[in-house]
Short mmCIF file of N, CA and C in Angstrom, two decimals:
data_model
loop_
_atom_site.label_atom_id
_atom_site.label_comp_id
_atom_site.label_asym_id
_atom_site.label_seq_id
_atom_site.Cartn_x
_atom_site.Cartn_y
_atom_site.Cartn_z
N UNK A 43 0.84 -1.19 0.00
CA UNK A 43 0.00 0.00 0.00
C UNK A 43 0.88 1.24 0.00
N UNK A 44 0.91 2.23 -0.81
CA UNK A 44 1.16 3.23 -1.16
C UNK A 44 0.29 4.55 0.04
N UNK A 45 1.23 5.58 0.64
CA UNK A 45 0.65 6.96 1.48
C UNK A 45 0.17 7.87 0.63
N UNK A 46 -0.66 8.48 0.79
CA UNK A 46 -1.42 9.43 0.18
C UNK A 46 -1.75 10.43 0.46
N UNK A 47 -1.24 11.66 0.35
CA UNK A 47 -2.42 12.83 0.80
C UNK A 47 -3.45 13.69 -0.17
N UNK A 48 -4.34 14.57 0.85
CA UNK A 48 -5.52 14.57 0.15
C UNK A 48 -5.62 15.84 0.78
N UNK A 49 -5.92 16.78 -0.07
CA UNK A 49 -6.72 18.06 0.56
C UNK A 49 -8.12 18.21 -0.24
N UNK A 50 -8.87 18.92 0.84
CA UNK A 50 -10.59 19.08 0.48
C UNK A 50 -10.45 20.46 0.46
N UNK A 51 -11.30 20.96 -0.19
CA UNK A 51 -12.37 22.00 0.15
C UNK A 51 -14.10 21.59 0.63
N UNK A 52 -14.26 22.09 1.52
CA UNK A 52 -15.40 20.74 2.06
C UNK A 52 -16.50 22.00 2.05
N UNK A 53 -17.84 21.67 1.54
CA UNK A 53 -18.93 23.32 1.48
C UNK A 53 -19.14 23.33 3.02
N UNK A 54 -18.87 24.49 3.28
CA UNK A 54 -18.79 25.20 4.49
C UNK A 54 -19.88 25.11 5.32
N UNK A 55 -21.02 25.09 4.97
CA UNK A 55 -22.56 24.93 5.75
C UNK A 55 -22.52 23.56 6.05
N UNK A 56 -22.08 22.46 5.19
CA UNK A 56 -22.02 21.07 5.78
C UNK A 56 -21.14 20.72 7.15
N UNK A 57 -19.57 21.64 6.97
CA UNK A 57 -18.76 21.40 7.61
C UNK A 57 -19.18 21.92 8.90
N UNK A 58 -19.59 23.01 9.05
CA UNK A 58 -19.75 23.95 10.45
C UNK A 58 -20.68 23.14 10.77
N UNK A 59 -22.13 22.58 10.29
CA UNK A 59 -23.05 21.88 11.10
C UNK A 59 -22.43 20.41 11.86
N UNK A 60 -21.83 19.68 10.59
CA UNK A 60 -21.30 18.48 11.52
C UNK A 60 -20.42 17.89 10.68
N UNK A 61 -18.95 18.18 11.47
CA UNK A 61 -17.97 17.56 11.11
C UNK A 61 -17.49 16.40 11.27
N UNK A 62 -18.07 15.93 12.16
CA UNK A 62 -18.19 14.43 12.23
C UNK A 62 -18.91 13.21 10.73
N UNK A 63 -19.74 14.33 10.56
CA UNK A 63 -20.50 13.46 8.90
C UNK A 63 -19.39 13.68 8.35
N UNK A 64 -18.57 14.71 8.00
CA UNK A 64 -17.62 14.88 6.99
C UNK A 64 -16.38 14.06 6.92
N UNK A 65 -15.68 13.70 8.14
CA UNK A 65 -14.53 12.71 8.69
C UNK A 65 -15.50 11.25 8.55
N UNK A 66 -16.74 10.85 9.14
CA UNK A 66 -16.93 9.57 8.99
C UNK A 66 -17.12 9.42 7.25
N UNK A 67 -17.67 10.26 6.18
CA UNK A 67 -17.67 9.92 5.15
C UNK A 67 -16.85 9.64 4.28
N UNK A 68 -15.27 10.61 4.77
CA UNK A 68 -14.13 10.32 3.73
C UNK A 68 -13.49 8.65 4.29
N UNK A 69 -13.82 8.67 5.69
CA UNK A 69 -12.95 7.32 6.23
C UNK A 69 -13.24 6.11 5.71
N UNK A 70 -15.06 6.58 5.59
CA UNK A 70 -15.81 5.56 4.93
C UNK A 70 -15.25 5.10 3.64
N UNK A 71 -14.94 6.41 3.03
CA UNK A 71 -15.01 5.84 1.72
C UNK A 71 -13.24 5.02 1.56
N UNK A 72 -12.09 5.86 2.52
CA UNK A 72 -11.03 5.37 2.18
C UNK A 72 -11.14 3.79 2.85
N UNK A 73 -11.66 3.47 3.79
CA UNK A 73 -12.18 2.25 4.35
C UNK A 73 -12.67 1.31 3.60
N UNK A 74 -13.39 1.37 2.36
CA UNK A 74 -14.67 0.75 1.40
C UNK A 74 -13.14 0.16 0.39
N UNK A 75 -12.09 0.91 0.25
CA UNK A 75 -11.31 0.43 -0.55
C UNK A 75 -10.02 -0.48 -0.22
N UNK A 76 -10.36 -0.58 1.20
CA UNK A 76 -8.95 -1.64 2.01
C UNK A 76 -8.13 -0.20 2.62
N UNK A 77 -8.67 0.66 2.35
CA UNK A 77 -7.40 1.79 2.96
C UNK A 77 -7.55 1.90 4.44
N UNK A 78 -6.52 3.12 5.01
CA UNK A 78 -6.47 3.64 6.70
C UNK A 78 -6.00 4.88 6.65
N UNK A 79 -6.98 5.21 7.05
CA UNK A 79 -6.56 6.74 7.36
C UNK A 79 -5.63 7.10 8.60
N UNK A 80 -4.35 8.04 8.23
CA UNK A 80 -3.22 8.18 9.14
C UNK A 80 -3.57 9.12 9.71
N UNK A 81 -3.68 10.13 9.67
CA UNK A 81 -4.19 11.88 10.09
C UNK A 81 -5.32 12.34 9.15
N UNK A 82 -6.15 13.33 9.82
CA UNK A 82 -6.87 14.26 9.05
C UNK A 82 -6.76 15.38 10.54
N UNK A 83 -6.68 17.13 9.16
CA UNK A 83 -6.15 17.99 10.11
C UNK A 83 -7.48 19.08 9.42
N UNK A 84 -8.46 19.32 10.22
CA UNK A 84 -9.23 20.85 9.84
C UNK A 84 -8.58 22.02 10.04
N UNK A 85 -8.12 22.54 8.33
CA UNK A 85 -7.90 23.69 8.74
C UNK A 85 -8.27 24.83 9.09
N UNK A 86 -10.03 25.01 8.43
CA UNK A 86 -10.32 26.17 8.64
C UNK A 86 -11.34 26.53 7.61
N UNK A 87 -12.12 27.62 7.53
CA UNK A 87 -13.09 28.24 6.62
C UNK A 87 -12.07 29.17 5.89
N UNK A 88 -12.48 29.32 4.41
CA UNK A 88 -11.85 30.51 3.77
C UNK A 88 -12.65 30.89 2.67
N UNK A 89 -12.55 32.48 2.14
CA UNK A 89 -12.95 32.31 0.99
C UNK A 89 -12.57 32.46 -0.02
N UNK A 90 -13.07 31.94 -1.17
CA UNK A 90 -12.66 31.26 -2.00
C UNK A 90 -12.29 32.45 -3.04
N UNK A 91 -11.03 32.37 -3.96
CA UNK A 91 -10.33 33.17 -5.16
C UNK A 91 -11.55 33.32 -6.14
N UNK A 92 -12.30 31.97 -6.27
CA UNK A 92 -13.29 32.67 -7.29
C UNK A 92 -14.65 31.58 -6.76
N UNK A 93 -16.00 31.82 -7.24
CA UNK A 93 -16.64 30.99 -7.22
C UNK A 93 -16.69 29.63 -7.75
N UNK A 94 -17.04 28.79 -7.18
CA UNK A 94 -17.40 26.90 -7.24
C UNK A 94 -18.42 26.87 -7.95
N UNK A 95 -19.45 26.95 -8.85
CA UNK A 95 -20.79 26.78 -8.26
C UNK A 95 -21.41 27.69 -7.80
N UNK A 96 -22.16 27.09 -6.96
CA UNK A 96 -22.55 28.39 -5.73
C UNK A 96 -21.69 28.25 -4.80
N UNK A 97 -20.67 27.78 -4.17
CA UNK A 97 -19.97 28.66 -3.02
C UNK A 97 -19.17 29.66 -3.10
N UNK A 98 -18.72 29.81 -2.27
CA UNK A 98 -17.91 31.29 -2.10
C UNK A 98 -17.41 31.18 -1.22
N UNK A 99 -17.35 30.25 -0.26
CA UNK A 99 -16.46 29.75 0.68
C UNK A 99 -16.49 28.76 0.57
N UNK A 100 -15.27 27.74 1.74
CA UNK A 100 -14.89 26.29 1.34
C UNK A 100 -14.00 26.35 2.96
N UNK A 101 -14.25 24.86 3.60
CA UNK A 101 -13.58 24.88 4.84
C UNK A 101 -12.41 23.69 3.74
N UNK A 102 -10.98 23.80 3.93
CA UNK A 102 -10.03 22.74 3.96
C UNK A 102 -9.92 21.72 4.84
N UNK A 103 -9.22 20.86 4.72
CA UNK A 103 -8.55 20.14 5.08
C UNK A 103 -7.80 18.97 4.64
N UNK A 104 -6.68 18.75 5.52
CA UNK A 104 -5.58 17.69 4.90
C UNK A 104 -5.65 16.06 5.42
N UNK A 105 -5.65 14.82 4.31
CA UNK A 105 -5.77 14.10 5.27
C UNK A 105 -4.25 13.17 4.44
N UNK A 106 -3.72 12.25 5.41
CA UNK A 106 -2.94 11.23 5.15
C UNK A 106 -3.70 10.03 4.83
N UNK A 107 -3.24 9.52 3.86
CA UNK A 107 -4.26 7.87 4.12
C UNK A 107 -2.79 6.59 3.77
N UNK A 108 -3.22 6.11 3.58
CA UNK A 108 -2.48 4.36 2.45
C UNK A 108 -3.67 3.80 2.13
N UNK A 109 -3.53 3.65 1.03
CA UNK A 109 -4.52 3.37 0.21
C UNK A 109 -3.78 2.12 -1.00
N UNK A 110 -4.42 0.96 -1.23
CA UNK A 110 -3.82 0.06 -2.64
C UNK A 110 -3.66 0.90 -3.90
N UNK A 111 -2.64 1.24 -5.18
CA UNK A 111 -2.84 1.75 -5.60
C UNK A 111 -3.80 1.95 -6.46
N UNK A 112 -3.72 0.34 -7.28
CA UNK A 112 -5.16 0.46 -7.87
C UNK A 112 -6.87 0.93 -7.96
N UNK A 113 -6.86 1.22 -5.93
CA UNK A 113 -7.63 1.81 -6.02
C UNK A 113 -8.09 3.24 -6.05
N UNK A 114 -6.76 4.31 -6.56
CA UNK A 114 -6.79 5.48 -6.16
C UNK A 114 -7.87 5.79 -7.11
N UNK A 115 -7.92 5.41 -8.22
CA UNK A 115 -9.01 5.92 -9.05
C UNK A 115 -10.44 5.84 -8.58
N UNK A 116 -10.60 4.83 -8.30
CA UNK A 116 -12.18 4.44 -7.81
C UNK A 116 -12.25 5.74 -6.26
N UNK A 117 -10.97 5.48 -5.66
CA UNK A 117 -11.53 6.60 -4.62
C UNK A 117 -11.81 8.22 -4.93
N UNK A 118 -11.01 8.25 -6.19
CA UNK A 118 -11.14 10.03 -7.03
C UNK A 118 -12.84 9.87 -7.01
N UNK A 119 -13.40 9.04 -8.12
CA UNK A 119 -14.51 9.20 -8.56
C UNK A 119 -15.43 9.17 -7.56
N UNK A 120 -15.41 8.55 -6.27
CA UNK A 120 -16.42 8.56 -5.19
C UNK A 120 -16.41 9.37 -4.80
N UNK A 121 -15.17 10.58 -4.65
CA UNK A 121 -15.21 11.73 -3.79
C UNK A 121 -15.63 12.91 -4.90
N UNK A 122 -15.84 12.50 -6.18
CA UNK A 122 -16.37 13.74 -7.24
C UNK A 122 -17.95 13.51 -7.10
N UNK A 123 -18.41 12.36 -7.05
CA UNK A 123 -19.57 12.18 -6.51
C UNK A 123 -20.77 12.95 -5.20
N UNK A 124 -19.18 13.13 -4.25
CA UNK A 124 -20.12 13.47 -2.99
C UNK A 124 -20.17 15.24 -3.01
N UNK A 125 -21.71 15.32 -2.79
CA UNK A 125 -21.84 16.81 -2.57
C UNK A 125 -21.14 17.80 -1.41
N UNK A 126 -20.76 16.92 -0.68
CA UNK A 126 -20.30 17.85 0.79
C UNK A 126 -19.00 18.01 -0.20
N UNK A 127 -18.23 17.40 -1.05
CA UNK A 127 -16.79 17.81 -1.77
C UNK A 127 -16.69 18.67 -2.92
N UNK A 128 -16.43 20.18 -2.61
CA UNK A 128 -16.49 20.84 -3.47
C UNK A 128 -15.05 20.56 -4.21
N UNK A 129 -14.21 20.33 -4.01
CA UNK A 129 -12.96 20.45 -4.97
C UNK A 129 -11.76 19.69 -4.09
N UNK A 130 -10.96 18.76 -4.54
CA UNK A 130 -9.83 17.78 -3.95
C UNK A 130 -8.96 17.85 -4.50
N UNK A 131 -7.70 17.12 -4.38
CA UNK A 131 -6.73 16.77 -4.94
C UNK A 131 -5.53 15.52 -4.08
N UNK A 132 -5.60 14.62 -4.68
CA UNK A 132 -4.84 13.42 -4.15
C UNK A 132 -3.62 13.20 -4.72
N UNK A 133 -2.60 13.23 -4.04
CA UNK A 133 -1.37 13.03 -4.15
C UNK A 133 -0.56 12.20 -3.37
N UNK A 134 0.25 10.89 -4.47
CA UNK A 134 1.36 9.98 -3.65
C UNK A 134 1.97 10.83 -2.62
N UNK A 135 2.42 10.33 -1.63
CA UNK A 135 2.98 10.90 -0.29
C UNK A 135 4.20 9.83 -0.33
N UNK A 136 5.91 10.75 -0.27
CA UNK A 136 6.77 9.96 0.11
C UNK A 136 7.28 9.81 1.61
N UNK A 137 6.94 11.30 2.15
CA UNK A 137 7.18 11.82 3.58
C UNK A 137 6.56 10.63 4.60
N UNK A 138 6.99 11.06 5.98
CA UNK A 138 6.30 10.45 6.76
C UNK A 138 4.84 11.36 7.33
N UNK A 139 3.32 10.37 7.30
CA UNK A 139 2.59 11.24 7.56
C UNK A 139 1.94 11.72 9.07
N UNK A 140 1.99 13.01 9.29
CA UNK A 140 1.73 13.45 10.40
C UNK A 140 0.62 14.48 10.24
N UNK A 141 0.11 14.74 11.25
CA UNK A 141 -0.76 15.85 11.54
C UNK A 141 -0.09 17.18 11.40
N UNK A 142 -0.70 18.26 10.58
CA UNK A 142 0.19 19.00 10.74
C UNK A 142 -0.62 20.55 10.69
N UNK A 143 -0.06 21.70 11.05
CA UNK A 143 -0.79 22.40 11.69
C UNK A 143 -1.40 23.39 10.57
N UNK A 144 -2.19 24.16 10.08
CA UNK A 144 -2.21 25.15 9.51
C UNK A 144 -0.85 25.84 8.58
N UNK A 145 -1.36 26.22 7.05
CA UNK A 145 0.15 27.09 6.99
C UNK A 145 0.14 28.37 7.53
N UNK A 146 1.25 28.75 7.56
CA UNK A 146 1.32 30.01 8.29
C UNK A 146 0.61 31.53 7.51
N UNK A 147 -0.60 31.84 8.01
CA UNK A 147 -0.89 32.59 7.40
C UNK A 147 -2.33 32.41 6.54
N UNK A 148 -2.94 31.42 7.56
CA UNK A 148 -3.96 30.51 6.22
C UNK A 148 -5.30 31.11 7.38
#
């Protein structure tokens, strides 16, 4: 299994009501594929450079996983699927993964 990280933009009205739906859904889904999630870090509400859609804001966050590789694809398409995910991006991880704090300035 290959490390992975992942940043969200997660729609902001979902996130502030319950962030708990938002962490059990991505775990779910990295879970559904043999994966484990290492860290996930909330960073925060921001708004957004241009509009999504309709938002105009977007809460982040970063998560670590290991995931099989074969299944990185199937996990892209489940997370383009879900409405609480306005915009992602998954990337091999060579580092070791940790929790990590805000960037400076975010």
């Amino acid at each position: 299994m290959d490390t992975y990280e992942a940043l969200f933009i997660i729609d902001s009205s979902i996130a502030a009501k319950d962030w708990a739906k938002v962490t059990n859904y991505v775990s779910g889904v990295v879970g559904k594929y043999k994966g484990e999630v290492l860290a996930m870090s909330r960073w925060g509400e921001r708004k957004l450079c241009y509009s999504i859609g309709p938002h105009k804001r977007g809460t982040y966050a970063l998560m670590y996983f290991k995931l099989p590789r074969p299944a990185v694809s199937r996990l892209r398409h489940d997370l383009q699927l879900a409405e609480m995910i306005v915009r992602f991006i998954v990337l091999r991880f060579e580092g070791e993964a940790k929790e990590l704090p805000p960037p400076e300035g975010f």
